Tab-separated table of C-alpha atoms and ligand atoms in Angstrom:
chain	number	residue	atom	x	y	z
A	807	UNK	CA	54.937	93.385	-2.864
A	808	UNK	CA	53.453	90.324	-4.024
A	809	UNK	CA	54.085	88.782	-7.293
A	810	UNK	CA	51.011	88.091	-9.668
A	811	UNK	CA	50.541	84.333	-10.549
A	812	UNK	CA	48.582	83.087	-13.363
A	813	UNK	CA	48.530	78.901	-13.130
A	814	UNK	CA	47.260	76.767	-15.882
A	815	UNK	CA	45.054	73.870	-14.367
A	816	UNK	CA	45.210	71.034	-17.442
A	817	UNK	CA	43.239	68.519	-15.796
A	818	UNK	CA	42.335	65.715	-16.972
A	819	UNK	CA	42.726	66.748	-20.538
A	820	UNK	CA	45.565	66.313	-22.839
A	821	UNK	CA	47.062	63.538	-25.275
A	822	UNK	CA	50.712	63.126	-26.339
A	823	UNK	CA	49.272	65.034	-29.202
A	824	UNK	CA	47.682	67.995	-28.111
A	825	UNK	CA	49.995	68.242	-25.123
A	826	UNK	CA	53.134	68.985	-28.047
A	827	UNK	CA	50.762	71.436	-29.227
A	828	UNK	CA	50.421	73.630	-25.858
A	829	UNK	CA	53.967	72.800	-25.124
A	830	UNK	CA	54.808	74.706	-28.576
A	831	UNK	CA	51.989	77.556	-27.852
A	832	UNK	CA	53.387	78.043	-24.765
A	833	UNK	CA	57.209	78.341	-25.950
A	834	UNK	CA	56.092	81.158	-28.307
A	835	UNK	CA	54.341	83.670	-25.516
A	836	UNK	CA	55.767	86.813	-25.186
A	837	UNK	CA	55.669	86.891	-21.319
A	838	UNK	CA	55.526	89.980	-18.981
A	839	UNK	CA	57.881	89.659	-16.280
A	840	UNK	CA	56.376	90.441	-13.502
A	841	UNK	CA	53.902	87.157	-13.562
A	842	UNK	CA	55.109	84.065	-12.161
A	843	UNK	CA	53.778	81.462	-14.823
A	844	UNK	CA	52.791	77.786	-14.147
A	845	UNK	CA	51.288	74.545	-15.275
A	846	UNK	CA	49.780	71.587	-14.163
A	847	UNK	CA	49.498	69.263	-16.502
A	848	UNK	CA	48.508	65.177	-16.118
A	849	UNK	CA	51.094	63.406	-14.104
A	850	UNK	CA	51.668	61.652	-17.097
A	851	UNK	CA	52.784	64.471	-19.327
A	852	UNK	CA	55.071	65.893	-16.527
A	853	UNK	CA	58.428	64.532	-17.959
A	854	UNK	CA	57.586	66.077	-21.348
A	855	UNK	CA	56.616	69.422	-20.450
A	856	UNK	CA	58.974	70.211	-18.393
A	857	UNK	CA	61.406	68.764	-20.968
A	858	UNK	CA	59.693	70.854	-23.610
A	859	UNK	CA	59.580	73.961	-21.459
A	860	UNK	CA	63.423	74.081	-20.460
A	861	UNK	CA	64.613	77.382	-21.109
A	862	UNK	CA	60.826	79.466	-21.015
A	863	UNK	CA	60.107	80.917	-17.840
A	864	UNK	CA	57.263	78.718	-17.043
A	865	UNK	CA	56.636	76.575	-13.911
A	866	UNK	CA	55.460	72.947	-13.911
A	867	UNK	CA	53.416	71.651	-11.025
A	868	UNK	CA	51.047	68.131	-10.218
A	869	UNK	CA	48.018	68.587	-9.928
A	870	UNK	CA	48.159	65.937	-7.143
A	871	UNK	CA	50.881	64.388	-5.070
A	872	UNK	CA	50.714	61.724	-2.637
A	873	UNK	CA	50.581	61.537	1.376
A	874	UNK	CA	53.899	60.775	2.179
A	875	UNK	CA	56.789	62.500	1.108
A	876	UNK	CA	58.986	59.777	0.107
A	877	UNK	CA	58.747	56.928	-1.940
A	878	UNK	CA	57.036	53.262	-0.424
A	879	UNK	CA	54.353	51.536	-1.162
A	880	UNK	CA	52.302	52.950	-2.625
A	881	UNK	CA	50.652	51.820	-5.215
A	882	UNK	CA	49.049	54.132	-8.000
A	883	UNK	CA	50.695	57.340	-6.184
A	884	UNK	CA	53.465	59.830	-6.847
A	885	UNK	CA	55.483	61.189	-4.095
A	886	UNK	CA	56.379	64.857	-3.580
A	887	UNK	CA	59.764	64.051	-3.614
A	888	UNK	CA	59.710	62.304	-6.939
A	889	UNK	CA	58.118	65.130	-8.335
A	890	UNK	CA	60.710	67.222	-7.318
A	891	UNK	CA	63.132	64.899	-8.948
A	892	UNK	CA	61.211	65.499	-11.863
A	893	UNK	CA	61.627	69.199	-11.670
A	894	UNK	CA	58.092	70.003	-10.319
A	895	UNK	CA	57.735	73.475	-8.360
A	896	UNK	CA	54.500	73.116	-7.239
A	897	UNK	CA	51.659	71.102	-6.524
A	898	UNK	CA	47.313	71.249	-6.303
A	899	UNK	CA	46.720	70.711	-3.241
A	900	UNK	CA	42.279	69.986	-2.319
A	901	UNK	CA	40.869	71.248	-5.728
A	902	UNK	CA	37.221	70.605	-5.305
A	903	UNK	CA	36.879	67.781	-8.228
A	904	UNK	CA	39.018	66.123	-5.617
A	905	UNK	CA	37.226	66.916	-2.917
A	906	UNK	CA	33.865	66.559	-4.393
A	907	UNK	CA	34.152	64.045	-6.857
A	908	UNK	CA	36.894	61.784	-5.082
A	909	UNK	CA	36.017	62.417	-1.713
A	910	UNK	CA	39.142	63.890	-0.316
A	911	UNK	CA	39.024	65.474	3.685
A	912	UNK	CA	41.245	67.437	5.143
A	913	UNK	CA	42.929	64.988	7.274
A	914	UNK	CA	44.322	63.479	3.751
A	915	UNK	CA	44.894	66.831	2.292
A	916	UNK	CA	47.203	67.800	5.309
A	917	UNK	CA	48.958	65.251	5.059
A	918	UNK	CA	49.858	66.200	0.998
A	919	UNK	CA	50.235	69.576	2.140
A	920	UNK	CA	52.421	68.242	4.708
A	921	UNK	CA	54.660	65.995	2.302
A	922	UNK	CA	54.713	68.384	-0.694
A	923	UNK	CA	56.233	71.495	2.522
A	924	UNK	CA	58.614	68.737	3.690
A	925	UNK	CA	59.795	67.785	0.081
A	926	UNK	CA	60.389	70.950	-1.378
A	927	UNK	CA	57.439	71.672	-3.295
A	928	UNK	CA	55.059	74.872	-3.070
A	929	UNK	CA	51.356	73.888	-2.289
A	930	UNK	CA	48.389	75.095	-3.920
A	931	UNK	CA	45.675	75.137	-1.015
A	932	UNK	CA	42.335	75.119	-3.412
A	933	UNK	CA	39.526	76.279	-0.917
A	934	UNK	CA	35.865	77.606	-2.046
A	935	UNK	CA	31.895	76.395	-1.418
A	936	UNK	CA	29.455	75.278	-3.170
A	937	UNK	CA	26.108	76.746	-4.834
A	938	UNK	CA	24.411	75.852	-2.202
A	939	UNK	CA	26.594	76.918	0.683
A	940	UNK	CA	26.749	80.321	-0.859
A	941	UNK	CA	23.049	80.510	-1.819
A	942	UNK	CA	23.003	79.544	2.110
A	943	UNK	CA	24.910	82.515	3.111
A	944	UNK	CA	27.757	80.322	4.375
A	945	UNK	CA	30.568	81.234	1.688
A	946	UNK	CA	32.867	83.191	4.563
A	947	UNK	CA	32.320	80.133	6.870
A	948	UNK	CA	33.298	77.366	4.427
A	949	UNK	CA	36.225	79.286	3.277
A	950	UNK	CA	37.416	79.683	6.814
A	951	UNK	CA	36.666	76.156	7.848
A	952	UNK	CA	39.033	75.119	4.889
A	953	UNK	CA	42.063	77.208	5.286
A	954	UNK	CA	41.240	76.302	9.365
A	955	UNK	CA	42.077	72.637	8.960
A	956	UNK	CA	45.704	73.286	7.562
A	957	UNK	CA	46.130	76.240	9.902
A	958	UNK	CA	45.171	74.245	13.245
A	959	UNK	CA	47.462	71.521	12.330
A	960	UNK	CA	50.866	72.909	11.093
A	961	UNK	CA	50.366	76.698	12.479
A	962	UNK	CA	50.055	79.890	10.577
A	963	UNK	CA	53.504	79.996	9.160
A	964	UNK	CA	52.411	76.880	6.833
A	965	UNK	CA	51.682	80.001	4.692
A	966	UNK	CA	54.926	81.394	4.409
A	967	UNK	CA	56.051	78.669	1.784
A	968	UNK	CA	52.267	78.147	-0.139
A	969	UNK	CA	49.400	79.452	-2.325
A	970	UNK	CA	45.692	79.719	-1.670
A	971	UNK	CA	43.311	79.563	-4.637
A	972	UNK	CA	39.825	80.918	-3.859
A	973	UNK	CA	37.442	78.959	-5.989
A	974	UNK	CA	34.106	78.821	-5.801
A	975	UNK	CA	32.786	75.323	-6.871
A	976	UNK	CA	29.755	77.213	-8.573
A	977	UNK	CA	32.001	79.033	-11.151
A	978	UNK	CA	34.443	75.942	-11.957
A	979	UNK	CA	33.857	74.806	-15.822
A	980	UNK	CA	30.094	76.428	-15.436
A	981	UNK	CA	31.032	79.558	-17.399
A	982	UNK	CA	29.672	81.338	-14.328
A	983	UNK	CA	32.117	83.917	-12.598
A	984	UNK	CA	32.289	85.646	-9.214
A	985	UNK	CA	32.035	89.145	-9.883
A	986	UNK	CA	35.192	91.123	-9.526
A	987	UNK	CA	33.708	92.255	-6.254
A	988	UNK	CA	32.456	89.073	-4.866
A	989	UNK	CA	35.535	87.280	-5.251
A	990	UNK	CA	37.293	90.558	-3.753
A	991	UNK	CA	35.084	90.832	-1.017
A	992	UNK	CA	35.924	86.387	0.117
A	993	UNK	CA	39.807	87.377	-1.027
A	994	UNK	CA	39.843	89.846	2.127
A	995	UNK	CA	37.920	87.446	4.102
A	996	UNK	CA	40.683	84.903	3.953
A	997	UNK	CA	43.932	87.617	3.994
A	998	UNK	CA	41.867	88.972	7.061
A	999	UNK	CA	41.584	85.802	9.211
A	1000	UNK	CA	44.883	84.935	8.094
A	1001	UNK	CA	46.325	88.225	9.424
A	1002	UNK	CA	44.159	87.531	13.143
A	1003	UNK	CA	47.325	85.135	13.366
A	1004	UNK	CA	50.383	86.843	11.778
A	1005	UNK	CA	49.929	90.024	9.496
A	1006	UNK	CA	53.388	89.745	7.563
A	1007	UNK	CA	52.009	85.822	6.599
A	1008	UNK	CA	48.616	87.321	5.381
A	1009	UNK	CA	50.281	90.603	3.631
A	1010	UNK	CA	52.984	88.109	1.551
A	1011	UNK	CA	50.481	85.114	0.835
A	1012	UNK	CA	49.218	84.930	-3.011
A	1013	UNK	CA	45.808	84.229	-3.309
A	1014	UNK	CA	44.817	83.242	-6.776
A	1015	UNK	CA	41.235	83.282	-8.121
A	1016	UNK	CA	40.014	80.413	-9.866
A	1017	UNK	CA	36.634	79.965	-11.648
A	1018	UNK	CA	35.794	80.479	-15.671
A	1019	UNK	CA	38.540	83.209	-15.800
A	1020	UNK	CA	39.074	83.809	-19.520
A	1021	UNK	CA	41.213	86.884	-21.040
A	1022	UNK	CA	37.602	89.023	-21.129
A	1023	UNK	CA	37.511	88.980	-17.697
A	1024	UNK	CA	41.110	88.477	-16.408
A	1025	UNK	CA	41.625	92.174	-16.179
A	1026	UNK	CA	38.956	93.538	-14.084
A	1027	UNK	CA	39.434	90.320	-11.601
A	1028	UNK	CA	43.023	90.974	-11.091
A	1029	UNK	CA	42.696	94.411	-10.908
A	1030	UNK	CA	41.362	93.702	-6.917
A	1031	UNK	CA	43.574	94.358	-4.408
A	1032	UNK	CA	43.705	90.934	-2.600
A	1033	UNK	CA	43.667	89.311	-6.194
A	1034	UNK	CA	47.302	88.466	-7.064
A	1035	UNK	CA	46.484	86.130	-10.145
A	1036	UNK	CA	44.574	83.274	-11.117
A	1037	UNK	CA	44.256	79.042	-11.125
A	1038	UNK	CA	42.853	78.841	-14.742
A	1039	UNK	CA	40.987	75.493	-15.760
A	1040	UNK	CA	39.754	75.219	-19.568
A	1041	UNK	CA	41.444	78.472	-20.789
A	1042	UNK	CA	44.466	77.345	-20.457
A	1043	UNK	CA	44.400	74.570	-22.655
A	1044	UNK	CA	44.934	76.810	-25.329
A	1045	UNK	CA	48.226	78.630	-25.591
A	1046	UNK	CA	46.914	81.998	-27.083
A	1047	UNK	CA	44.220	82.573	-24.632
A	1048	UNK	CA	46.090	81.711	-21.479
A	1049	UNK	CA	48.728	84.117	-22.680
A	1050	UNK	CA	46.270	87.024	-22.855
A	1051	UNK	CA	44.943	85.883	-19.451
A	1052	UNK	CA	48.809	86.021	-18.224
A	1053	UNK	CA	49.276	89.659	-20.070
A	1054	UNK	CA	46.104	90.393	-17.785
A	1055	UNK	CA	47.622	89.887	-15.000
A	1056	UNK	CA	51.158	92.273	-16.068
A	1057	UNK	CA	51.339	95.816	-15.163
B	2268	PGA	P1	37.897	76.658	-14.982
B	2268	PGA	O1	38.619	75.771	-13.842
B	2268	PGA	O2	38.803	77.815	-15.278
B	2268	PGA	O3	37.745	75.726	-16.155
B	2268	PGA	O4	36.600	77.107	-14.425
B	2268	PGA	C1	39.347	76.351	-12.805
B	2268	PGA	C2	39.891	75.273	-11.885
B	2268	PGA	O5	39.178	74.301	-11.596
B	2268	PGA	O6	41.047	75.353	-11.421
């Protein structure tokens, strides 16, 4: 059986501030415990949430990490491995803002993916298309393409050890969600052409949904069967709602 995850995405957002705030929120969720929990906060909060989450069972990833696995130079970059020595579990790896916005391909994003394997860390794969490529009728194909470039390179069992987060670029921030069934129907998709390579990999991969989930509609989304929890962007920058969305996800 797969375990549910619910991840909290903090982006850019957060000051020393705010980020006490959520640390306290957080500290004081009653958590089900069948959810793995985790956050990605700003590289430069890392230290202090994981300092201020020691003892609650809650993850801390980065939302980025660089191409190599060990330190160098560098400059302006954090390795896997130092995140590790931080105490980071996880890591983002391709979320569309970076794609998108900061132009990263997949040769660059393997090469994270790559690191964050070799260092210890879990990777986040963030695939999903556009409004246009789905208004285009090319959502499967863009989806594939993605998870394609990491699985061409490093082999199917890259999946053992990592996460894939379906979302759609259309529903990040917009307010917009897939419908319970759309997001379903792309969730299959990917376990599918996973499973064309190795069935146990594509049975025991978690694929999160990411996209404007919020506690309203955390229940009916992970209620899918190729659903197993959610990448959460703005609701989880505030403590109360991103433990209802976490609840959500508990049987
Ligand atoms: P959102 O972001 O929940 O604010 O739409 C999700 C994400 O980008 O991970």
């Amino acid at each position: 059986m797969r375990r549910t995850m619910v991840a909290g995405n903090w982006k850019m957002h957060g000051t020393r501030a705010s980020v006490a705030e959520l640390i306290d929120g957080l500290r004081g969720l009653v958590l089900p415990n069948d959810v793995d929990v985790a956050v990605f906060p700003p590289q430069l909060f890392i230290d202090r949430v994981i300092k201020g989450l020691q003892g609650a069972p809650i993850s801390v990833g980065a939302q980025d990490a660089a191409v190599e696995s060990g330190q160098g130079a560098l400059t302006g970059e954090i390795s896997s491995s130092q995140l590790v020595d931080a105490g980071c579990k996880l890591v983002l790896v391709g979320h569309s803002e970076r794609r998108l916005i900061l132009g990263e391909q997949d040769e660059t994003l393997n090469r994270k993916f790559a690191a964050a394997q070799a260092s210890g860390l879990t990777p986040v794969l963030c695939i999903g298309e556009t409004l246009e490529q789905r208004e285009a009728g090319q959502t499967l194909e863009v989806v594939e393409r993605q998870l394609n470039a990491v699985i061409d390179e490093f082999g199917i069992d890259a999946f053992v050890n990592a996460v894939i987060a379906y979302e759609p670029v259309w529903a990040i921030g917009t307010g917009l969600t897939a419908s319970p069934q759309q997001a379903q129907d792309v969730h299959a998709a990917i376990r599918a052409q996973l499973a064309q390579k190795n069935s146990e990999v594509a049975q025991g991969v978690r694929l999160l949904y990411g996209g404007s989930v919020k506690a309203a509609n955390a229940v009916e989304l992970f209620s899918m069967p190729d659903i197993d929890g959610g990448l959460i962007g703005g609701a989880s920058l505030n403590a109360d709602e991103f433990g209802a969305i976490i609840r959500a996800a508990g049987n």
